[in-house]
Short mmCIF file of C-alpha atoms in Angstrom, two decimals:
data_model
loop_
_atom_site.label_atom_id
_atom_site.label_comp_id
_atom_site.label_asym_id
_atom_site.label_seq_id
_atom_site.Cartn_x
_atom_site.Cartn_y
_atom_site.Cartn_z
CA UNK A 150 -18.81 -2.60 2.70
CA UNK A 151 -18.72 -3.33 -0.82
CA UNK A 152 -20.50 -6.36 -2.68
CA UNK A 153 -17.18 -8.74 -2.86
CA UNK A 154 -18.21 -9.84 -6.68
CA UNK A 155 -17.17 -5.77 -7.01
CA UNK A 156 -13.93 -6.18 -5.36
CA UNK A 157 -12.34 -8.94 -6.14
CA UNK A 158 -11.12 -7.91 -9.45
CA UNK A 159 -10.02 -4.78 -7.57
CA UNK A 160 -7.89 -7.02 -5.66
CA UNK A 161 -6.89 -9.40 -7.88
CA UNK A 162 -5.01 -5.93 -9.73
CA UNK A 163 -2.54 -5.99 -6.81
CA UNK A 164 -2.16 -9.78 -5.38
CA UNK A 165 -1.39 -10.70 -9.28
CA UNK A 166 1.08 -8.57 -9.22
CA UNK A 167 2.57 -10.19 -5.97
CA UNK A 168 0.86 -8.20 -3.11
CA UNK A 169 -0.60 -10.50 -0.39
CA UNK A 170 -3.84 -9.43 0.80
CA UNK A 171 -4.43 -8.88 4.36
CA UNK A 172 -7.68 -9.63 5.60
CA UNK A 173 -7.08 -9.43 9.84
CA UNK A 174 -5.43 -7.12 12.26
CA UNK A 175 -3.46 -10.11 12.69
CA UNK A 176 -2.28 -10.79 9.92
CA UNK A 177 -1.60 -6.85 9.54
CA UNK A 178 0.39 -7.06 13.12
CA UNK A 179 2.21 -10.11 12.14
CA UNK A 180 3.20 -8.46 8.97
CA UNK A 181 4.47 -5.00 10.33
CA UNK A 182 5.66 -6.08 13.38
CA UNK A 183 8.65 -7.87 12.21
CA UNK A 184 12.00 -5.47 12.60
CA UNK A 185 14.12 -6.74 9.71
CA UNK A 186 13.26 -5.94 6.13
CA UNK A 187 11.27 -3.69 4.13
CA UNK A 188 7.57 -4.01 3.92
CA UNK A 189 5.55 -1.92 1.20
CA UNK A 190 2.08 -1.57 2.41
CA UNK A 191 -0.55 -0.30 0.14
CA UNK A 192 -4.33 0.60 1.56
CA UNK A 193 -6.29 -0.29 -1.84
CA UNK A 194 -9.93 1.41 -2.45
CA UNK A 195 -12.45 1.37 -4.89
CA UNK A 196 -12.01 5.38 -6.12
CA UNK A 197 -11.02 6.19 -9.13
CA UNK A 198 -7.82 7.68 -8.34
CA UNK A 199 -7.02 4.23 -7.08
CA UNK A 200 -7.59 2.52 -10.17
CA UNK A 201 -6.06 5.35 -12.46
CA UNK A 202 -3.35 6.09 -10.64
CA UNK A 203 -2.38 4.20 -7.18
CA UNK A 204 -2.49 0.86 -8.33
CA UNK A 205 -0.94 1.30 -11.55
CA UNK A 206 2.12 2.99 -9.81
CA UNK A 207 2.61 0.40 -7.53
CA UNK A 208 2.42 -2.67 -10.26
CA UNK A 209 5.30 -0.21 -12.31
CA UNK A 210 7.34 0.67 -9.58
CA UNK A 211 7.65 -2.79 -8.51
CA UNK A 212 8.13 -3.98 -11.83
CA UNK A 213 10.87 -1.87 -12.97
CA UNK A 214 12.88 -1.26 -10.06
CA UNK A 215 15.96 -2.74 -9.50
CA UNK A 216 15.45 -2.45 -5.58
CA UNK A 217 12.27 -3.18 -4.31
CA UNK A 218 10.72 -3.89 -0.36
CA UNK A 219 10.88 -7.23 1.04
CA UNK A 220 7.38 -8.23 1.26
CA UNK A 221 4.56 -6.61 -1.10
CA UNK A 222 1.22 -6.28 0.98
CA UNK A 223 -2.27 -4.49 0.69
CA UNK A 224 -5.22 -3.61 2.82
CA UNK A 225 -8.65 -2.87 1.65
CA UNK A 226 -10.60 -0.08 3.02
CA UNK A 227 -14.48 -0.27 2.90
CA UNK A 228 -14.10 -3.99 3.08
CA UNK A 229 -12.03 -5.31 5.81
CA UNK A 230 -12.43 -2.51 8.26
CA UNK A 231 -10.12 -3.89 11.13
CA UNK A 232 -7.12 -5.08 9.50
CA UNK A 233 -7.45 -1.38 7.68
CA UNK A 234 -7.64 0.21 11.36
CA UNK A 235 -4.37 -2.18 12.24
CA UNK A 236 -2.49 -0.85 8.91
CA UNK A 237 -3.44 2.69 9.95
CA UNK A 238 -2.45 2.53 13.41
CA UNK A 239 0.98 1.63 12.03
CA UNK A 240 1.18 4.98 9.98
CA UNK A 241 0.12 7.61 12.55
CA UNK A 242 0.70 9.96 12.66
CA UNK A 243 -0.61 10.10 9.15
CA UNK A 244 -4.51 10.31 9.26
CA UNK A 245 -6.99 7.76 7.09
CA UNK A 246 -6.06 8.03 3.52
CA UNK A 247 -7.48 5.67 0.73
CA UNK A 248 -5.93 5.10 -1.09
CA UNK A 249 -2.52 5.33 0.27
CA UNK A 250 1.22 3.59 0.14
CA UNK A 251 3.50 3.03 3.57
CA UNK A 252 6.96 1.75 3.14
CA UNK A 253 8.13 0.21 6.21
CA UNK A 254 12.05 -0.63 7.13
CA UNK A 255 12.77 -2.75 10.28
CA UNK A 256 9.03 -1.97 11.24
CA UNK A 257 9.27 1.76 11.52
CA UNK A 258 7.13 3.88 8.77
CA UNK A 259 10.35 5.49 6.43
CA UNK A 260 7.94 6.97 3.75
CA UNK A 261 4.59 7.70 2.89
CA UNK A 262 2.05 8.75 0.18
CA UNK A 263 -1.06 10.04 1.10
CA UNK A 264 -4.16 10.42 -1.25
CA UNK A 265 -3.56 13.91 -1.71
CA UNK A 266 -0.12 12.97 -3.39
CA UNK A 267 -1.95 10.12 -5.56
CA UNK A 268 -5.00 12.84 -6.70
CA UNK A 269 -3.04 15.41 -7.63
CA UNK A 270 0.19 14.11 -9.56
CA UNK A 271 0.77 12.38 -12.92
CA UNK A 272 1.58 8.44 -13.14
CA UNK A 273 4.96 9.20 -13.65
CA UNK A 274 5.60 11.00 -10.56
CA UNK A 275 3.69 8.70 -8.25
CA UNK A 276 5.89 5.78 -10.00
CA UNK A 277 9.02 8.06 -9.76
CA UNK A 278 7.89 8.80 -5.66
CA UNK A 279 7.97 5.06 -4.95
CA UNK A 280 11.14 4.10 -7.18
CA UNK A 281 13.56 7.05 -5.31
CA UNK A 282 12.10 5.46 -2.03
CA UNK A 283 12.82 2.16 -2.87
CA UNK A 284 16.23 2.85 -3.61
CA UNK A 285 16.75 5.06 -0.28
CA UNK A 286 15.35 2.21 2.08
CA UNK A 287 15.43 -0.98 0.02
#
């Protein structure tokens, strides 16, 4: 766990850009249970490629897309360690990635980016990932 006077800011990057926090598997379960709509999930971290890359995608894809998901919501890993494992268990059979992105349509996982997709591409690509998978499930 992180000191929360660390991560707040961290979160604040996402829920002021609309993303609801989730801080219990409930809440999680609530969230991705439901079987109408689109829900983007995004597993936020304190890493660098988080801050330079994941969470600036997500605020511009959301931003500038003319379709975007339903409901905008984010987990944080190292912090809340159970509504993580929820979020996770809901995008096997992907393994633990932080940070990651799930889009979810009618509660079944349609697309996912996994760290390894966030480390090793450009800003534009991650932001170009999430638009063309808006507009396919959104």
């Amino acid at each position: 766990m992180y000191p929360e006077y660390m991560v707040a800011p961290i979160r604040e990057d996402l829920t002021s850009a609309g993303f609801e926090q989730l801080m219990t598997p409930e809440e999680v379960e609530q969230v991705l249970s439901e079987n109408e709509g689109t829900v983007l999930v995004a597993v936020n971290s304190v890493c660098g490629c988080a801050a330079a890359k994941a969470r600036p995608a997500l605020k511009m894809a959301v931003a500038s897309s003319d379709k975007r998901p339903d409901k905008l919501v984010t987990v944080f890993a190292g912090m809340e360690g159970e509504a993580v494992a929820k979020a996770r268990e809901h995008m096997l059979p992907y393994p633990p990635s932080s940070p990651s992105i799930a889009l979810f349509k009618n509660g079944e996982l349609v697309h996912m980016i996994e760290r390894y997709h966030i480390e090793g591409n450009d800003l534009t690509r991650i932001v170009d990932n999430l638009k063309g998978a808006f507009e396919d499930y959104c």
